[in-house]
Tab-separated table of C-alpha atoms in Angstrom:
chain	number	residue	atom	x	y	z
A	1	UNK	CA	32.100	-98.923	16.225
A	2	UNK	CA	30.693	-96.349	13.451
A	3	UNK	CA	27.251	-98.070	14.502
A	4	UNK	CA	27.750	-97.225	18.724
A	5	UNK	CA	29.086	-93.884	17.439
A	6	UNK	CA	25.884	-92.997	15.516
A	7	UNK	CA	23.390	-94.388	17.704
A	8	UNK	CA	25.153	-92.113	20.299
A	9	UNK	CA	25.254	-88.901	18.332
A	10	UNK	CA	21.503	-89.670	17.389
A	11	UNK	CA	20.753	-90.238	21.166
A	12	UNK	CA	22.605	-86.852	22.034
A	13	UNK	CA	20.465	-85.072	19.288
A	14	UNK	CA	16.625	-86.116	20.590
A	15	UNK	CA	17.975	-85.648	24.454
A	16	UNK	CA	19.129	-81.666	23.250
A	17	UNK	CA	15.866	-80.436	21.414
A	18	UNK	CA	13.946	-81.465	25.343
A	19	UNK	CA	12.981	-78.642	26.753
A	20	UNK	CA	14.504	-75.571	26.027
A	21	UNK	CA	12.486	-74.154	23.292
A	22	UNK	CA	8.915	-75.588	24.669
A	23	UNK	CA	9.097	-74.358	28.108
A	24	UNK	CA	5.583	-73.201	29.011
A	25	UNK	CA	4.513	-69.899	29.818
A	26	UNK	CA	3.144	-69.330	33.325
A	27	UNK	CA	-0.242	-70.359	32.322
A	28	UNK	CA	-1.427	-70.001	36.379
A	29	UNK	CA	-0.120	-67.050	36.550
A	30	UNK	CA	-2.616	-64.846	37.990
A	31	UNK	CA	-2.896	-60.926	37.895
A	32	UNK	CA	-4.424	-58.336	39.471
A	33	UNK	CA	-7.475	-57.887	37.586
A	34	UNK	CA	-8.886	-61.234	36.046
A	35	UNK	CA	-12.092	-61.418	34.229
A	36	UNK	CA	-14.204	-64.269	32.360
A	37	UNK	CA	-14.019	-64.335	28.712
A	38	UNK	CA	-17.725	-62.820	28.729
A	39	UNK	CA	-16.615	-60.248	30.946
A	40	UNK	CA	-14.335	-59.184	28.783
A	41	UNK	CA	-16.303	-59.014	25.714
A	42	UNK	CA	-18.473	-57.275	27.079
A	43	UNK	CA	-15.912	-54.264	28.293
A	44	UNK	CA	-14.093	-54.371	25.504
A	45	UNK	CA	-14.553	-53.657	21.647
A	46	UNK	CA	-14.527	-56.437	19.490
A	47	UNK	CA	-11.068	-55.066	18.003
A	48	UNK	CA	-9.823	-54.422	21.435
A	49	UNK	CA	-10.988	-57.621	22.778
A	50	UNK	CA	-9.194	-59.380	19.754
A	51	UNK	CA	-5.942	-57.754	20.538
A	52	UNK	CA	-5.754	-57.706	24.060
A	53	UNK	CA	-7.414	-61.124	24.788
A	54	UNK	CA	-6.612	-63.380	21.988
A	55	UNK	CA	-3.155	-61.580	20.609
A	56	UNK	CA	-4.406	-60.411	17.582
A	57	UNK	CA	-2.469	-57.529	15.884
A	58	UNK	CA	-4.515	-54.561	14.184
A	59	UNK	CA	-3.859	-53.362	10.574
A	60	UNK	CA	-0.910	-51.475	10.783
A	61	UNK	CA	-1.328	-47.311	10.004
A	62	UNK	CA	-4.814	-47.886	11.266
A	63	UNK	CA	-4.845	-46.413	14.942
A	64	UNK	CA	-5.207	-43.126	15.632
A	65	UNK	CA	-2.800	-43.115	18.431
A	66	UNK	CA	0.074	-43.954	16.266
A	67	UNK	CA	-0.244	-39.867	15.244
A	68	UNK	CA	-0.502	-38.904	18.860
A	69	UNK	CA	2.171	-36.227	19.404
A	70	UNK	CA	0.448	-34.633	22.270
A	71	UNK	CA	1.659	-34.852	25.990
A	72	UNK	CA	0.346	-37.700	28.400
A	73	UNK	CA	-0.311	-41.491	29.247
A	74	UNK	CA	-0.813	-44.469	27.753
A	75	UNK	CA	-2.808	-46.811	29.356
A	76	UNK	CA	-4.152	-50.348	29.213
A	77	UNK	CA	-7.297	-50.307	27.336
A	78	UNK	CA	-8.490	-53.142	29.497
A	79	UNK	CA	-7.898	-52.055	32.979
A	80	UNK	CA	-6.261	-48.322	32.701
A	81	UNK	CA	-3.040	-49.048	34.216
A	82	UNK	CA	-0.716	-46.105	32.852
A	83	UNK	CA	1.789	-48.348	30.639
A	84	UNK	CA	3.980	-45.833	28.103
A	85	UNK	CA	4.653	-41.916	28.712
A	86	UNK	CA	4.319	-40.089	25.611
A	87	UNK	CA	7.317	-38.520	25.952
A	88	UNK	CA	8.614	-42.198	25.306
A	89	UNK	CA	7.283	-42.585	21.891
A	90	UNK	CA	8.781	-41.692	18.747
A	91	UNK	CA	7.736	-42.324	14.887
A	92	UNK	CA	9.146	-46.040	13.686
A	93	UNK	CA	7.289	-46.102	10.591
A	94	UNK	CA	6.001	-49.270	11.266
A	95	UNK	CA	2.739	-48.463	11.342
A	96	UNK	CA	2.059	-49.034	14.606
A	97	UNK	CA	2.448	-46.921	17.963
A	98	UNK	CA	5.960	-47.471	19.237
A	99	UNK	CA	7.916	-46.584	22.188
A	100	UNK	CA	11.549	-47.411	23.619
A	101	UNK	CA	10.392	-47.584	26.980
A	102	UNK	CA	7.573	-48.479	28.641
A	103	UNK	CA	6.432	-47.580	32.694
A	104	UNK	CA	8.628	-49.885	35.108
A	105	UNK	CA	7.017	-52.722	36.611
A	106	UNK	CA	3.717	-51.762	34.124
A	107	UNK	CA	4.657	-53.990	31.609
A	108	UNK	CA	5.832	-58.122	31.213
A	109	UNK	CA	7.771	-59.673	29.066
A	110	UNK	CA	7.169	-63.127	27.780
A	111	UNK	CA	8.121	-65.427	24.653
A	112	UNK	CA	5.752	-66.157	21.556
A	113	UNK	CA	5.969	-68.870	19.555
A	114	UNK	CA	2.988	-68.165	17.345
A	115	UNK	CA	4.404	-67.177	14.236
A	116	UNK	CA	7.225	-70.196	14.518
A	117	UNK	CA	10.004	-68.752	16.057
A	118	UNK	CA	10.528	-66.892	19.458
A	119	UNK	CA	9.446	-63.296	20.022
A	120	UNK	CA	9.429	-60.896	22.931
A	121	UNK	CA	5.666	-60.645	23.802
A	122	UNK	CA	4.559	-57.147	26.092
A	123	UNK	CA	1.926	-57.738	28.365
A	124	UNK	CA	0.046	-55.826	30.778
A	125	UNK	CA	1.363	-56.544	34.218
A	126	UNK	CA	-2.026	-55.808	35.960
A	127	UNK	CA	-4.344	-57.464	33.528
A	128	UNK	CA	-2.246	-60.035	31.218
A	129	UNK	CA	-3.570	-58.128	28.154
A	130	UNK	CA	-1.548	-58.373	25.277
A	131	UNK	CA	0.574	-54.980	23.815
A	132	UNK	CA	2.690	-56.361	21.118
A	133	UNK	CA	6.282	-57.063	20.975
A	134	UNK	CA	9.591	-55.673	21.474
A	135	UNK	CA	12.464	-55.564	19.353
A	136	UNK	CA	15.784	-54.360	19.219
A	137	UNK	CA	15.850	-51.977	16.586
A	138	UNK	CA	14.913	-49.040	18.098
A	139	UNK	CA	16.327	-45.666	18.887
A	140	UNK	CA	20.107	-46.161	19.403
A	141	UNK	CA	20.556	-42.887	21.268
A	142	UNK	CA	18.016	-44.134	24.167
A	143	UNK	CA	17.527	-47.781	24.851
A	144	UNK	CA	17.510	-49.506	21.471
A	145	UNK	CA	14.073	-51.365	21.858
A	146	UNK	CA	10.856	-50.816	19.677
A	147	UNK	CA	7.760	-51.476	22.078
A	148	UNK	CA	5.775	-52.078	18.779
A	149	UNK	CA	2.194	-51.838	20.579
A	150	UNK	CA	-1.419	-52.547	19.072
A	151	UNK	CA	-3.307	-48.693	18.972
A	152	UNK	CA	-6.490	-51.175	20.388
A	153	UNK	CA	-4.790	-52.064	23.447
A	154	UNK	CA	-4.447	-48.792	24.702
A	155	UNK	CA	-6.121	-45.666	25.707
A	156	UNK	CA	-4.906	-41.812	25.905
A	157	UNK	CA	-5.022	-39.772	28.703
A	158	UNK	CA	-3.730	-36.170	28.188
A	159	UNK	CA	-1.077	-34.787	30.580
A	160	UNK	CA	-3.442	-32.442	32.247
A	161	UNK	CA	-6.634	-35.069	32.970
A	162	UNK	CA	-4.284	-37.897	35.087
């Protein structure tokens, strides 16, 4: 009986782990602006095109936006959509420029794997160019999420030039 009981528990075990954690992402998911790898090298800077096309992560304290207290837009540094209003961002000390919000409908968000346990990858919406991540240590007098986003991956436009 201990041996049925095992062999049933161990069954139980293998037919839990299935597919719950290795759900793939919508890899034919297709956006509004798609390009060819060369394309996109070719737009892009090397550091940009590292970020936003192969979700790389810059050195942190090494953008220039992450000092950026004037007024404006963020946007996509692949395709310009506006993504995060700078009235939205705020000093984390991370090192890297963060927001609690981002522009409805602007931004995705998926699930990473890549560093061995699940994170909540940002995305652009319009190009599938990766931001960063989100976490849920942010501000707790606004929304309590940290849009921790890669300086590379976007651009500034000042309040008065949109």
């Amino acid at each position: 009986m201990k041996k049925i009981a095992s062999l049933f528990i161990l069954i139980l075990m293998f037919s839990c782990t299935g597919n719950a954690q290795n759900t793939p992402k919508e890899k034919n998911k297709t956006y509004k602006i798609e390009k060819t790898n060369a394309e996109w090298k070719a737009q892009l800077s090397p550091l940009a095109y590292y970020v936003l096309r192969e979700a790389g992560t810059e050195r942190a304290f090494t953008s220039p936006l992450n000092n950026n207290h004037k007024d404006g837009t963020f946007i996509c540094a692949a395709c310009k959509t506006p993504l995060y209003k700078s009235e939205h961002k705020y000093d984390s000390g991370s090192g890297w420029p963060s927001f609690d919000r981002a522009i409805k409908e602007n931004v995705e968000l998926d699930v990473d794997y890549k560093i061995g346990y699940a994170r909540t990858e940002l995305k652009c919406n319009t190009c599938g160019g990766h931001l960063g991540h989100s976490f849920n240590d942010g501000p707790s007098k606004t929304t309590g999420k940290r849009h921790c986003i890669n300086g590379a991956a976007l651009e500034f436009v000042e309040k008065d030039k949109l």
